[in-house]
Coordinates of C-alpha atoms and ligand atoms in Angstrom, one line a residue:
M187 CA -146.0 -22.0 -41.4
R188 CA -143.5 -24.8 -42.2
V189 CA -144.5 -26.1 -45.5
L190 CA -143.5 -28.9 -47.9
I191 CA -143.9 -28.1 -51.5
T192 CA -143.6 -30.9 -53.8
G193 CA -142.3 -30.5 -57.5
G194 CA -140.4 -27.3 -55.7
A195 CA -137.8 -27.2 -58.4
G196 CA -140.3 -26.7 -61.5
F197 CA -141.9 -24.0 -62.9
I198 CA -144.9 -23.1 -60.7
G199 CA -143.3 -24.9 -57.7
S200 CA -140.4 -23.0 -57.2
H201 CA -142.5 -19.5 -57.8
L202 CA -144.6 -21.0 -54.8
C203 CA -141.2 -21.4 -52.7
D204 CA -140.4 -17.8 -53.5
L205 CA -144.2 -16.6 -52.4
F206 CA -143.8 -18.6 -49.0
I207 CA -140.6 -17.5 -48.1
E208 CA -141.3 -13.7 -49.0
R209 CA -144.1 -14.1 -46.6
G210 CA -142.0 -15.2 -43.7
H211 CA -142.5 -19.4 -43.9
E212 CA -140.2 -22.0 -43.8
V213 CA -140.2 -24.0 -46.9
I214 CA -139.0 -27.5 -47.8
A215 CA -138.8 -28.0 -51.6
M216 CA -138.7 -31.6 -52.8
D217 CA -138.4 -32.7 -56.3
N218 CA -136.5 -35.5 -58.2
L219 CA -135.4 -33.1 -60.9
I220 CA -136.9 -35.1 -63.5
T221 CA -138.3 -31.9 -65.2
G222 CA -137.4 -29.3 -62.4
K223 CA -134.0 -27.6 -62.3
L224 CA -131.9 -26.7 -59.4
E225 CA -131.4 -23.1 -61.0
N226 CA -135.0 -22.2 -60.6
I227 CA -134.3 -22.4 -56.5
A228 CA -130.7 -21.6 -56.9
H229 CA -131.4 -17.9 -55.4
L230 CA -133.0 -19.7 -52.4
Q231 CA -130.1 -21.9 -51.4
G232 CA -128.6 -20.7 -48.5
H233 CA -131.6 -19.2 -47.0
P234 CA -132.1 -20.1 -43.5
A235 CA -135.9 -20.8 -44.0
F236 CA -135.3 -22.7 -47.1
H237 CA -134.4 -26.4 -47.7
F238 CA -134.0 -28.5 -50.8
V239 CA -134.7 -32.3 -50.7
R240 CA -133.8 -34.6 -53.8
H241 CA -136.6 -37.3 -53.5
D242 CA -138.9 -39.3 -56.0
V243 CA -142.4 -38.9 -54.2
T244 CA -143.2 -42.2 -55.7
N245 CA -141.6 -43.5 -52.6
P246 CA -142.6 -42.8 -49.4
I247 CA -141.8 -39.4 -47.9
Y248 CA -140.4 -38.9 -44.4
I249 CA -139.8 -35.3 -43.1
E250 CA -138.5 -34.7 -39.6
G251 CA -140.2 -32.0 -37.3
P252 CA -143.7 -30.7 -37.8
L253 CA -145.1 -29.6 -40.7
D254 CA -148.5 -27.1 -41.3
A255 CA -149.1 -27.5 -44.9
V256 CA -148.3 -30.1 -48.0
L257 CA -148.6 -28.5 -51.1
H258 CA -148.3 -31.5 -53.8
L259 CA -147.1 -30.2 -57.4
A260 CA -144.9 -33.1 -58.4
S261 CA -146.2 -34.0 -61.7
L262 CA -145.5 -34.1 -65.3
P263 CA -147.8 -31.9 -66.8
S264 CA -146.3 -31.3 -70.5
P265 CA -148.0 -33.0 -73.1
V266 CA -144.6 -34.0 -74.4
D267 CA -143.6 -35.1 -71.2
Y268 CA -146.3 -37.3 -70.4
L269 CA -146.4 -39.0 -73.6
E270 CA -143.0 -39.8 -73.4
M271 CA -143.2 -41.0 -69.8
P272 CA -146.7 -42.1 -69.4
I273 CA -146.2 -44.9 -66.6
K274 CA -144.1 -42.0 -64.3
T275 CA -146.8 -39.9 -65.0
L276 CA -149.6 -42.0 -63.6
K277 CA -147.1 -43.1 -61.0
V278 CA -146.4 -39.6 -59.7
G279 CA -150.4 -38.8 -59.8
A280 CA -151.2 -41.6 -57.9
L281 CA -148.6 -42.9 -55.6
G282 CA -147.0 -39.5 -55.3
T283 CA -150.4 -38.4 -54.4
Y284 CA -151.1 -41.2 -51.9
H285 CA -147.7 -41.0 -50.1
A286 CA -148.0 -36.6 -49.9
L287 CA -151.2 -37.3 -48.3
G288 CA -150.1 -39.9 -45.8
L289 CA -147.6 -37.5 -44.7
A290 CA -150.1 -34.8 -44.3
K291 CA -152.1 -37.1 -42.3
A292 CA -149.3 -38.1 -40.2
K293 CA -148.2 -34.4 -39.5
K294 CA -152.2 -33.1 -39.2
A295 CA -151.0 -30.8 -41.9
R296 CA -153.2 -29.0 -44.4
F297 CA -152.8 -30.5 -48.0
L298 CA -153.5 -28.7 -51.4
L299 CA -153.4 -31.1 -54.6
A300 CA -152.3 -29.2 -57.9
S301 CA -155.1 -30.4 -60.1
T302 CA -155.6 -29.5 -63.5
S303 CA -158.3 -28.2 -66.2
E304 CA -157.4 -31.5 -68.0
V305 CA -159.8 -33.3 -65.6
Y306 CA -162.6 -31.8 -67.7
G307 CA -160.9 -33.6 -70.9
D308 CA -162.3 -32.1 -74.1
P309 CA -165.1 -30.1 -72.5
L310 CA -168.7 -30.2 -73.8
V311 CA -169.6 -27.1 -71.3
H312 CA -168.3 -24.1 -72.1
P313 CA -166.6 -22.0 -69.9
Q314 CA -165.9 -24.8 -67.1
P315 CA -167.4 -24.5 -63.8
E316 CA -166.2 -26.6 -61.0
T317 CA -169.6 -28.7 -61.1
Y318 CA -168.9 -29.8 -64.7
W319 CA -167.3 -33.6 -64.4
G320 CA -165.6 -33.6 -67.8
N321 CA -165.3 -35.7 -70.9
V322 CA -161.9 -37.7 -70.6
N323 CA -160.8 -40.5 -72.7
P324 CA -159.2 -42.7 -70.2
I325 CA -157.2 -44.6 -72.9
G326 CA -156.0 -41.9 -75.2
P327 CA -152.4 -40.6 -74.9
R328 CA -153.8 -37.8 -72.5
G329 CA -155.6 -40.4 -70.2
V330 CA -152.4 -41.1 -68.4
Y331 CA -152.3 -37.1 -67.3
D332 CA -156.1 -36.5 -67.0
E333 CA -156.8 -39.7 -65.1
S334 CA -153.6 -39.5 -62.6
K335 CA -155.1 -36.3 -61.6
R336 CA -158.8 -37.5 -61.5
F337 CA -157.6 -39.9 -59.2
A338 CA -155.5 -37.6 -57.1
E339 CA -158.6 -35.4 -56.7
A340 CA -160.6 -38.8 -55.7
L341 CA -158.0 -39.8 -53.4
T342 CA -157.7 -36.3 -51.9
M343 CA -161.5 -36.3 -51.1
A344 CA -161.5 -39.7 -49.7
Y345 CA -158.8 -38.5 -47.0
H346 CA -160.8 -35.5 -46.2
R347 CA -163.7 -37.7 -45.5
T348 CA -162.2 -40.4 -44.0
H349 CA -159.6 -38.8 -41.9
G350 CA -161.2 -35.5 -41.6
L351 CA -157.8 -33.9 -43.6
A352 CA -157.9 -30.3 -44.1
T353 CA -157.7 -30.7 -48.0
R354 CA -158.0 -28.1 -50.6
I355 CA -158.0 -28.6 -54.7
A356 CA -156.6 -26.2 -57.0
R357 CA -157.7 -26.8 -60.4
I358 CA -155.2 -25.1 -62.5
F359 CA -155.6 -23.6 -66.0
N360 CA -153.0 -22.9 -68.5
T361 CA -150.1 -21.0 -66.7
Y362 CA -147.1 -19.5 -68.1
G363 CA -144.2 -17.3 -67.3
P364 CA -140.3 -17.0 -66.2
R365 CA -138.8 -20.7 -65.5
M366 CA -140.7 -22.4 -68.0
R367 CA -138.3 -24.9 -69.8
L368 CA -137.4 -23.7 -73.2
D369 CA -138.1 -27.2 -74.4
D370 CA -140.9 -28.3 -72.5
G371 CA -143.2 -28.5 -75.7
R372 CA -145.8 -26.5 -74.3
V373 CA -147.3 -23.6 -76.7
V374 CA -145.6 -20.9 -75.0
P375 CA -142.1 -22.0 -74.9
N376 CA -142.3 -23.2 -78.1
F377 CA -144.2 -20.0 -79.5
V378 CA -141.7 -17.5 -77.8
C379 CA -138.3 -19.4 -78.5
Q380 CA -139.5 -19.8 -82.2
A381 CA -140.2 -15.9 -82.1
L382 CA -137.1 -14.9 -80.6
R383 CA -135.0 -17.3 -83.2
G384 CA -136.6 -15.9 -86.1
E385 CA -138.4 -19.5 -87.0
P386 CA -141.8 -20.1 -87.8
L387 CA -144.4 -20.9 -85.2
T388 CA -145.6 -24.0 -85.5
V389 CA -149.6 -23.8 -85.1
Y390 CA -150.8 -27.3 -84.7
D391 CA -153.7 -28.3 -87.0
D392 CA -155.8 -25.2 -88.1
G393 CA -155.0 -23.2 -84.9
S394 CA -158.5 -23.0 -84.1
R395 CA -158.3 -24.6 -80.6
T396 CA -158.8 -21.9 -77.9
R397 CA -156.7 -21.5 -74.6
S398 CA -156.9 -19.0 -71.6
F399 CA -153.3 -18.1 -70.1
C400 CA -152.7 -17.3 -66.7
Y401 CA -149.3 -15.4 -65.5
V402 CA -147.6 -17.4 -62.8
S403 CA -147.8 -14.5 -60.1
D404 CA -151.6 -14.5 -60.2
L405 CA -151.6 -18.2 -60.1
I406 CA -149.6 -18.6 -57.2
E407 CA -151.5 -15.8 -55.0
G408 CA -154.8 -17.9 -56.1
L409 CA -153.2 -21.2 -54.8
Y410 CA -151.8 -19.2 -51.4
R411 CA -155.4 -18.0 -50.8
L412 CA -156.9 -21.3 -51.7
L413 CA -154.6 -23.1 -49.1
F414 CA -155.6 -20.6 -46.0
S415 CA -159.3 -20.8 -47.1
D416 CA -161.7 -23.4 -45.9
E417 CA -163.0 -24.5 -48.9
V418 CA -162.8 -28.4 -49.5
Y419 CA -164.0 -28.6 -52.8
P420 CA -162.2 -27.9 -56.1
V421 CA -161.7 -24.4 -57.0
N422 CA -160.7 -23.3 -60.6
L423 CA -157.6 -21.0 -60.9
G424 CA -156.7 -19.6 -64.2
N425 CA -157.5 -16.5 -66.4
P426 CA -160.9 -16.3 -68.6
H427 CA -159.1 -14.2 -71.5
E428 CA -159.5 -17.2 -74.0
M429 CA -158.3 -16.6 -77.7
T430 CA -157.5 -19.3 -80.4
I431 CA -153.9 -20.7 -80.8
L432 CA -153.7 -19.0 -84.1
E433 CA -154.3 -15.6 -82.6
F434 CA -151.9 -16.3 -79.5
A435 CA -149.0 -17.0 -82.5
Q436 CA -150.0 -13.7 -84.0
L437 CA -149.8 -12.0 -80.4
V438 CA -146.5 -13.7 -79.5
I439 CA -145.1 -12.6 -83.2
R440 CA -146.4 -8.8 -82.5
I441 CA -144.9 -8.5 -79.0
T442 CA -141.6 -10.2 -79.8
Q443 CA -141.4 -7.6 -83.1
S444 CA -140.1 -11.0 -84.8
N445 CA -140.0 -11.3 -88.7
S446 CA -141.0 -15.4 -88.0
G447 CA -144.0 -16.8 -90.0
I448 CA -146.8 -19.2 -89.1
T449 CA -146.6 -22.6 -90.0
F450 CA -149.8 -25.0 -89.8
V451 CA -148.3 -28.4 -88.9
T452 CA -150.1 -31.9 -88.2
P453 CA -147.6 -33.7 -85.4
K454 CA -147.0 -37.3 -86.2
D455 CA -146.8 -38.4 -82.7
E456 CA -150.2 -38.6 -80.5
R457 CA -149.9 -35.1 -78.9
T458 CA -152.7 -33.5 -80.5
K459 CA -155.1 -36.6 -80.2
D460 CA -157.9 -35.5 -77.8
D461 CA -156.3 -32.2 -77.3
P462 CA -159.2 -30.2 -76.0
Q463 CA -160.9 -27.9 -78.3
T464 CA -161.8 -25.1 -76.1
R465 CA -160.8 -24.2 -72.8
Q466 CA -161.7 -21.1 -70.5
P467 CA -162.1 -21.3 -66.8
D468 CA -165.4 -20.4 -64.9
I469 CA -163.5 -18.4 -62.1
T470 CA -167.0 -17.3 -60.0
K471 CA -166.1 -19.5 -57.1
A472 CA -162.4 -18.2 -57.0
R473 CA -163.8 -14.4 -57.2
T474 CA -166.6 -15.3 -54.8
I475 CA -164.7 -17.2 -51.7
L476 CA -161.3 -16.4 -52.5
G477 CA -161.7 -12.6 -53.5
W478 CA -159.2 -13.6 -56.3
E479 CA -158.8 -12.9 -59.8
P480 CA -156.0 -12.4 -62.3
Q481 CA -154.4 -9.0 -62.4
V482 CA -151.7 -9.2 -65.0
S483 CA -152.6 -8.8 -68.7
L484 CA -151.8 -11.3 -71.2
E485 CA -149.9 -8.5 -72.7
E486 CA -147.9 -7.6 -69.9
G487 CA -147.3 -11.2 -68.6
L488 CA -146.1 -12.1 -72.3
R489 CA -143.7 -9.2 -71.9
R490 CA -142.2 -10.5 -68.8
T491 CA -141.9 -13.6 -70.0
I492 CA -140.3 -12.7 -73.3
A493 CA -137.8 -10.9 -71.7
W494 CA -136.8 -13.9 -69.4
F495 CA -136.7 -16.3 -72.3
R496 CA -134.5 -13.8 -74.3
E497 CA -132.2 -13.7 -71.6
Q498 CA -131.9 -17.5 -71.6
L499 CA -131.5 -17.6 -75.2
Y500 CA -128.9 -14.9 -75.7
P501 CA -127.5 -13.9 -72.3
K502 CA -126.0 -10.6 -71.8
K503 CA -122.5 -11.1 -70.8
Ligands
LIG638 P1 -143.1 -28.7 -64.0 O1 -142.8 -29.8 -65.0 O2 -142.2 -27.3 -64.1 O3 -143.0 -28.9 -62.6 C1 -143.2 -30.3 -62.0 C2 -142.1 -30.6 -60.8 O4 -142.3 -31.9 -60.4 C3 -140.8 -31.0 -61.7 O5 -140.0 -30.1 -61.0 C4 -140.6 -32.1 -61.7 O6 -139.1 -32.4 -61.7 C5 -141.4 -32.9 -60.3 N1 -141.6 -34.1 -60.3 C6 -142.1 -35.0 -61.3 N2 -142.3 -36.1 -60.7 C7 -141.5 -36.2 -59.6 C8 -141.5 -37.1 -58.5 N3 -142.1 -38.3 -59.0 N4 -141.1 -36.9 -57.4 C9 -140.6 -35.6 -57.3 N5 -140.8 -34.7 -58.0 C10 -141.3 -34.9 -59.3 O7 -144.7 -28.3 -64.1 P2 -145.2 -26.8 -63.7 O8 -146.2 -26.4 -64.6 O9 -144.6 -26.0 -62.7 O10 -146.6 -27.8 -63.0 C11 -146.6 -27.6 -61.3 C12 -148.1 -28.2 -61.3 O11 -149.1 -27.6 -61.2 C13 -148.2 -29.8 -61.7 O12 -149.1 -30.8 -60.5 C14 -149.1 -29.6 -62.7 O13 -150.2 -30.9 -63.1 C15 -149.8 -28.4 -62.3 N6 -150.7 -27.6 -63.5 C16 -149.8 -27.0 -64.0 C17 -150.5 -26.4 -65.4 C18 -149.6 -25.5 -66.1 O14 -150.1 -24.8 -67.1 N7 -148.4 -25.0 -65.8 C19 -151.8 -26.4 -65.6 C20 -152.6 -27.4 -64.9 C21 -152.2 -27.8 -63.8
LIG639 N1 -149.9 -26.0 -79.8 C1 -149.3 -25.6 -80.8 N2 -148.2 -25.5 -81.2 C2 -147.2 -25.8 -80.3 C3 -147.4 -26.4 -79.1 C4 -149.0 -26.5 -78.7 O1 -150.3 -25.3 -81.6 O2 -146.3 -25.7 -81.0 C5 -151.1 -26.2 -79.4 C6 -151.6 -27.5 -78.6 O3 -152.1 -28.5 -79.7 C7 -152.9 -27.0 -77.8 C8 -152.6 -25.6 -77.1 O4 -151.3 -25.3 -78.4 O5 -154.0 -26.9 -78.2 C9 -151.8 -25.7 -75.9 O6 -150.9 -26.8 -75.9 P1 -150.0 -26.9 -74.6 O7 -149.0 -28.2 -74.6 O8 -149.3 -25.9 -73.9 O9 -151.2 -27.4 -73.5 P2 -152.4 -27.9 -73.3 O10 -153.3 -26.9 -72.9 O11 -152.8 -28.9 -74.2 O12 -152.0 -28.8 -71.9

């Protein structure tokens, strides 16, 4: 297959490029590098089946030659990023998805949307099955991300229904691993860097909110299987192992063997407004139709992630 991966220089996108190359496909990674990094794909540069195109997908996308699949990951998913760049976030979710779908239609390619558990907002149903419609505040600070992805899902279904496009929608839950930006503000890089530097871990509010963390190698396998499946309706991909953020901070301290303490802080900006209180994927559908479930335990995934972050912070000469 010849595939286009938007957001291909980002965290998940670059791992997905690796997987497609490993499995013998040709990959065009497209990214405007707003948060992505060329370092993430440096090891692929020069590979005959890999190409990088620097392009902002909020502008129309032109690719020469055939394409068998478009995987649309370009987005600004870190709460810190979308609070700083709300209009860019809405544009990449809306215009970017529109252009990526238009390209898939022109090339008669399959299309996969990287959607998110944020479409469930601050959920009133727990764990979250795909049939739940969500509880999103459209005008709150997180609305720019949540609604951009909800619009993207609606547009994807419209292309399927109107043009018969072979579309897939992955609702991705919190995913972590090597190549996350050290300063992207999400909880995994924050806690791991703080623990490795011996600084207190910044638990927001009282740390009672919950999340469920999926290691990136599991996630990309799920995306790969979903692309090759026939499922048009959304599929949750994530790890159902749920814990409070306070428990997660304690786990990071234990695994890093850090002397760091924990500090409870209330951020002055709006990053915790409408912050979901709980989040856990119901992955029955992925188990049933993709034969997929996470294989990497949180401890193992964290060990690998911590080793990578350690090398970034304190490179061996
Ligand atoms: P990331 O920020 O590392 O990657 C996103 C990439 O998109 C970056 O490389 C960025 O430069 C690129 N990008 C942004 N705007 C662009 C534009 N206009 N044109 C071209 N490129 C653009 O984030 P990630 O964690 O790898 O997320 C990848 C996808 O998975 C996103 O669609 C995100 O919404 C989804 N997702 C991620 C998670 C998670 O926990 N990591 C959870 C749910 C959904
Ligand atoms: N969080 C925290 N301290 C941090 C960063 C995040 O307590 O330094 C919390 C945040 O309020 C949220 C959870 O950790 O409840 C996960 O946040 P993240 O930004 O990773 O992603 P989200 O799941 O909210 O999209």
